[in-house]
Amino acid sequence: MAAPPLGLARQVASVFASPAVAHSSSRPRGLRPGLLPSKRWSGVVRMGAVVGGGQEGEEDEELRQTKEQAAARRRWETLIREQKIKTLTPREAGYTFKLTDKALLDVRPSNERQKAWVKGSTWIPIFDIDTSVDLGGLSKKVSNFVMGGWWSGSSTLSFNKNFVQQVEEKFSKDTDVILVCQKGLRSLAACEQLYNAGFENLFWVQGGLEAAEEEDFEREGSQPFKLAAIGGVSEFFGWTDQQRRQAAKEGLGYRLVFTGRLVGALVLLDALFLGAQRIGPLLQEMQTH
């Protein structure tokens, strides 16, 4: 299964630093099991560990992130339990957007948005592709690539410090706003940001666009919603969980595309290996002469 972006935990942690609403430390009673993306949290925390900082440094960083995760989770559960953020399934969100004047705000980064988006939605990313070229930014990009970016196609993201301001420029604070991302985590962080800024009518799409069926929203873009976040080598060969589920629906033709890619790659590697075997002795012979 494709790994989450390397720096996602640290980026989401910057959202958590905003003033929190009052909350109880106990688990709210009224929430449905699995309302928040709890299974995804563990992966986010693991991938957020400091790279190359030594085992003790990694443990300290992971402990800090775990505490931030727990604090954010309690805040979000409280906001949902008290109906300050209302929850919609993707299907409910699709019907609501089609039949009412509620706005749909897509907070995904640009690399996901450009593959598939809901027709008529507004796009303001809470995180976007990190375009910094300083030493720190380049170091993060290299670490992300080495730690799995080459496989999953995940990019280094940075927090959009102007997110709330950009939303305020687009919508008044009494507008009904449905927030959606790919899997539900970043849109929930965005809901908290907007609630703290005074927005009154916020709706969170549980599970995000990856949990949506194609008929739930009117889609634009080249990819199904479920495939908008995949990339890298795993996508090229059709080895992601999302593509396996898609293949089960579309049948043999879909599988043959990726089988052809795999066979072609193996043939290419074999040709390169044979070429290297032949060139090696020639080079040695030229050196002796």
C-alpha atoms as one frame of an Amber mdcrd trajectory, in Angstrom:
protein
   0.000   0.000   0.000   1.361   3.441  -0.870   2.927   5.276   2.056   1.785
   8.751   3.139   3.991  11.772   2.360   7.095  11.846   4.572   6.507  15.259
   6.111   2.734  15.044   6.507   2.772  14.635  10.289   4.990  17.666  10.749
   2.818  19.710   8.367  -0.443  18.720  10.037   1.213  19.475  13.381   1.563
  23.094  12.296  -2.209  23.226  11.923  -2.621  21.844  15.426  -0.706  24.811
  16.839  -3.688  27.099  16.273  -5.838  27.998  19.307  -7.981  25.005  20.204
 -11.579  25.068  21.243 -12.376  23.873  24.767 -12.671  20.109  24.937 -12.971
  17.151  27.259 -10.044  14.763  27.611 -12.370  11.751  27.590 -13.604  10.121
  24.384 -16.962  11.589  23.293 -19.834   9.162  23.660 -21.881  10.184  20.674
 -19.429   9.417  17.881 -19.861   6.497  15.522 -16.965   3.991  15.612 -14.309
   4.867  13.068 -15.598   8.396  12.486 -12.087   9.792  12.408  -9.411   8.206
  10.188  -7.744   6.431  13.134  -5.988   3.710  11.113  -4.264   6.330   9.031
  -2.883   8.123  12.078  -0.322   5.421  12.868   1.168   5.675   9.397   1.285
   9.453   9.578   3.155   9.337  12.881   5.655   6.728  11.705   6.435   8.553
   8.507   6.870  11.833  10.378   9.940  10.684  12.352  13.095  12.750  11.925
  15.354  11.198   9.311  19.013  10.841  10.225  18.623  12.393  13.665  19.672
   9.339  15.658  17.438   6.852  17.427  16.930   8.997  20.516  16.029  12.026
  18.419  13.571   9.983  16.406  11.910   8.660  19.551  11.568  12.173  20.997
  10.096  13.465  17.749   7.681  10.548  17.485   6.559  11.051  21.092   5.936
  14.741  20.444   3.943  13.964  17.323   1.932  11.317  19.139   0.964  13.870
  21.784   0.031  16.407  19.102  -2.011  13.741  17.338  -3.915  12.891  20.509
  -4.601  16.555  21.276  -5.813  17.249  17.737  -7.995  14.157  17.744  -9.703
  15.266  20.954 -10.321  18.732  19.536 -11.766  17.350  16.323 -13.982  14.828
  18.104 -15.328  17.628  20.291 -16.075  19.841  17.298 -17.971  16.978  15.643
 -19.756  15.850  18.807 -20.963  19.400  19.500 -22.091  19.754  15.856 -19.763
  22.684  15.285 -18.488  20.673  12.342 -21.163  18.526  10.689 -20.290  15.209
   9.051 -21.388  14.059   5.590 -20.660  10.869   3.703 -19.377  11.403   0.137
 -22.808  10.485  -1.230 -24.569  12.912   1.117 -22.073  15.614   0.190 -22.657
  14.988  -3.513 -26.436  15.276  -3.229 -26.150  18.323  -0.994 -23.808  20.090
  -3.411 -26.039  19.329  -6.400 -29.346  20.267  -4.790 -28.451  23.240  -2.580
 -26.409  26.430  -2.745 -23.694  25.109  -0.409 -20.113  25.640  -1.567 -17.711
  22.707  -2.005 -14.148  23.582  -0.988 -11.407  21.236  -2.198  -8.336  21.576
   0.067  -6.110  18.966  -1.629  -2.635  19.791  -2.993  -2.282  20.628  -6.680
  -0.887  17.228  -7.730  -4.117  15.542  -6.564  -6.466  18.282  -7.734  -5.170
  18.291 -11.328  -5.981  14.583 -11.774  -9.628  14.731 -10.691 -11.900  17.362
  -9.222 -15.590  17.955  -8.586 -17.169  20.135 -11.236 -18.065  23.511  -9.762
 -15.903  23.110  -6.655 -13.577  25.799  -5.312  -9.914  24.920  -4.810  -7.834
  26.377  -1.977  -5.155  23.943  -0.708  -4.344  23.773   2.986  -1.096  22.017
   1.999   0.568  22.230  -1.399   3.710  21.053  -3.159   6.828  22.439  -1.480
   8.607  24.487  -4.156  11.410  25.794  -1.918  14.924  25.440  -3.318  16.911
  26.189  -0.157  19.078  23.568   1.528  16.361  22.587   4.014  13.742  22.182
   1.317  16.044  20.120  -0.889  16.966  17.924   2.084  13.280  17.211   2.745
  12.712  16.322  -0.911  15.646  13.916  -0.952  14.508  12.307   2.321  10.959
  11.976   1.001  12.192  10.294  -2.182  14.499   7.891  -0.369  11.891   6.982
   2.269   9.267   5.960  -0.276   8.478   8.848  -2.617  10.004   6.952  -5.558
   7.528   4.129  -4.910   4.349   5.997  -3.969   4.908   9.216  -5.925   4.247
  11.279  -2.803   5.573  14.833  -2.783   6.931  17.022  -0.010   4.155  19.366
   1.081   4.191  22.682   2.907   1.435  24.327   4.932  -0.411  27.160   3.188
  -0.058  29.985   5.716  -2.584  32.065   3.773  -5.257  29.366   3.720  -7.748
  31.068   6.051  -7.226  34.462   4.412  -7.809  33.001   0.955 -11.021  31.315
   2.101 -12.204  34.567   3.713 -11.628  36.362   0.419 -13.804  33.814  -1.364
 -16.619  33.165   1.132 -18.397  35.073   3.854 -18.293  33.479   7.293 -21.980
  32.569   7.223 -21.624  30.582   3.961 -22.390  26.864   4.110 -19.028  25.296
   3.178 -18.472  21.578   2.502 -14.771  20.712   2.885 -13.235  17.735   1.136
  -9.754  16.306   0.583  -8.546  12.940  -0.695  -8.877  10.854   2.488 -10.498
  13.124   5.060  -7.606  14.109   7.323  -6.500  17.425   5.831 -10.069  18.616
   5.309 -10.757  18.013   9.003  -7.701  20.083   9.920  -9.001  22.759   7.536
 -12.407  22.688   9.237 -10.767  23.428  12.574  -8.807  26.329  11.084 -11.940
  27.868   9.610 -14.019  27.285  12.735 -11.405  29.093  14.820 -11.525  31.936
  12.273 -15.281  32.357  12.808 -16.892  30.326  10.017 -20.301  29.180  11.237
 -21.519  26.450   8.847 -18.878  23.834   8.130 -19.424  20.335   6.726 -16.700
  17.650   6.649 -16.750  14.871   4.034 -15.823  11.734   5.973 -13.312   9.558
   4.096 -12.767  12.162   1.388 -12.930  11.653  -2.359 -11.172   8.309  -2.091
 -14.275   6.968  -0.320 -16.581   8.375  -3.006 -18.110   6.453  -5.876 -17.946
   8.024  -9.313 -21.682   8.664  -9.311 -21.519  10.627  -6.033 -20.034  13.738
  -7.698 -19.803  15.116 -11.213 -16.124  14.627 -11.966 -13.735  16.516 -14.206
 -10.165  15.412 -14.904  -8.424  12.371 -16.342  -8.471  10.015 -13.346 -11.194
   8.485 -11.161 -11.423  10.166  -7.750 -10.031   7.077  -6.035  -6.792   7.238
  -8.069  -6.024  10.948  -7.676  -3.426  10.508  -4.912  -1.394   7.609  -6.262
   1.829   7.856  -8.247   5.395   6.676  -8.626   6.535   3.194  -9.557   3.598
   1.558  -7.770   1.107   3.432  -9.964   3.022   2.731 -13.174   2.835  -1.016
 -12.624  -0.699  -0.985 -11.177   0.388  -2.237  -7.756  -1.533   0.177  -5.522
  -4.533  -0.934  -3.477  -6.703   1.576  -5.314  -5.751   0.146  -8.718  -6.357
  -3.409  -7.573  -9.880  -2.456  -6.550 -10.353  -0.669  -9.880  -9.109  -3.763
 -11.752 -11.646  -5.933  -9.923 -14.394  -3.701 -11.360 -13.071  -3.196 -14.888
 -11.813  -6.699 -15.574  -9.107  -8.221 -17.739  -8.507  -5.276 -20.069  -7.448
  -3.051 -17.183  -5.044  -5.697 -15.867  -3.474  -6.273 -19.305  -2.333  -2.636
 -19.508  -0.176  -2.982 -16.406   0.939  -6.507 -17.268   2.244  -5.121 -20.563
   4.149  -2.399 -18.714   5.738  -4.964 -16.393   6.771  -7.242 -19.270   8.205
  -4.276 -21.161  10.225  -3.177 -18.129  11.607  -6.680 -17.635  12.616  -6.900
 -21.300  14.346  -3.526 -21.046  16.234  -4.520 -17.900  17.289  -7.791 -19.506
  18.588  -5.935 -22.571  20.529  -3.498 -20.389  22.042  -6.388 -18.410  23.140
  -8.232 -21.565  24.537  -5.015 -22.996  26.565  -4.406 -19.849  27.948  -7.943
 -20.013  29.150  -7.382 -23.560  30.524  -3.896 -23.048  32.502  -4.861 -19.920
  34.985  -7.194 -21.653  35.396  -4.705 -24.514  36.341  -1.953 -22.089  38.810
  -4.206 -20.325  40.368  -5.166 -23.638  40.708  -1.503 -24.650  42.451  -0.734
 -21.341  45.003  -3.524 -21.857  45.933  -2.096 -25.229
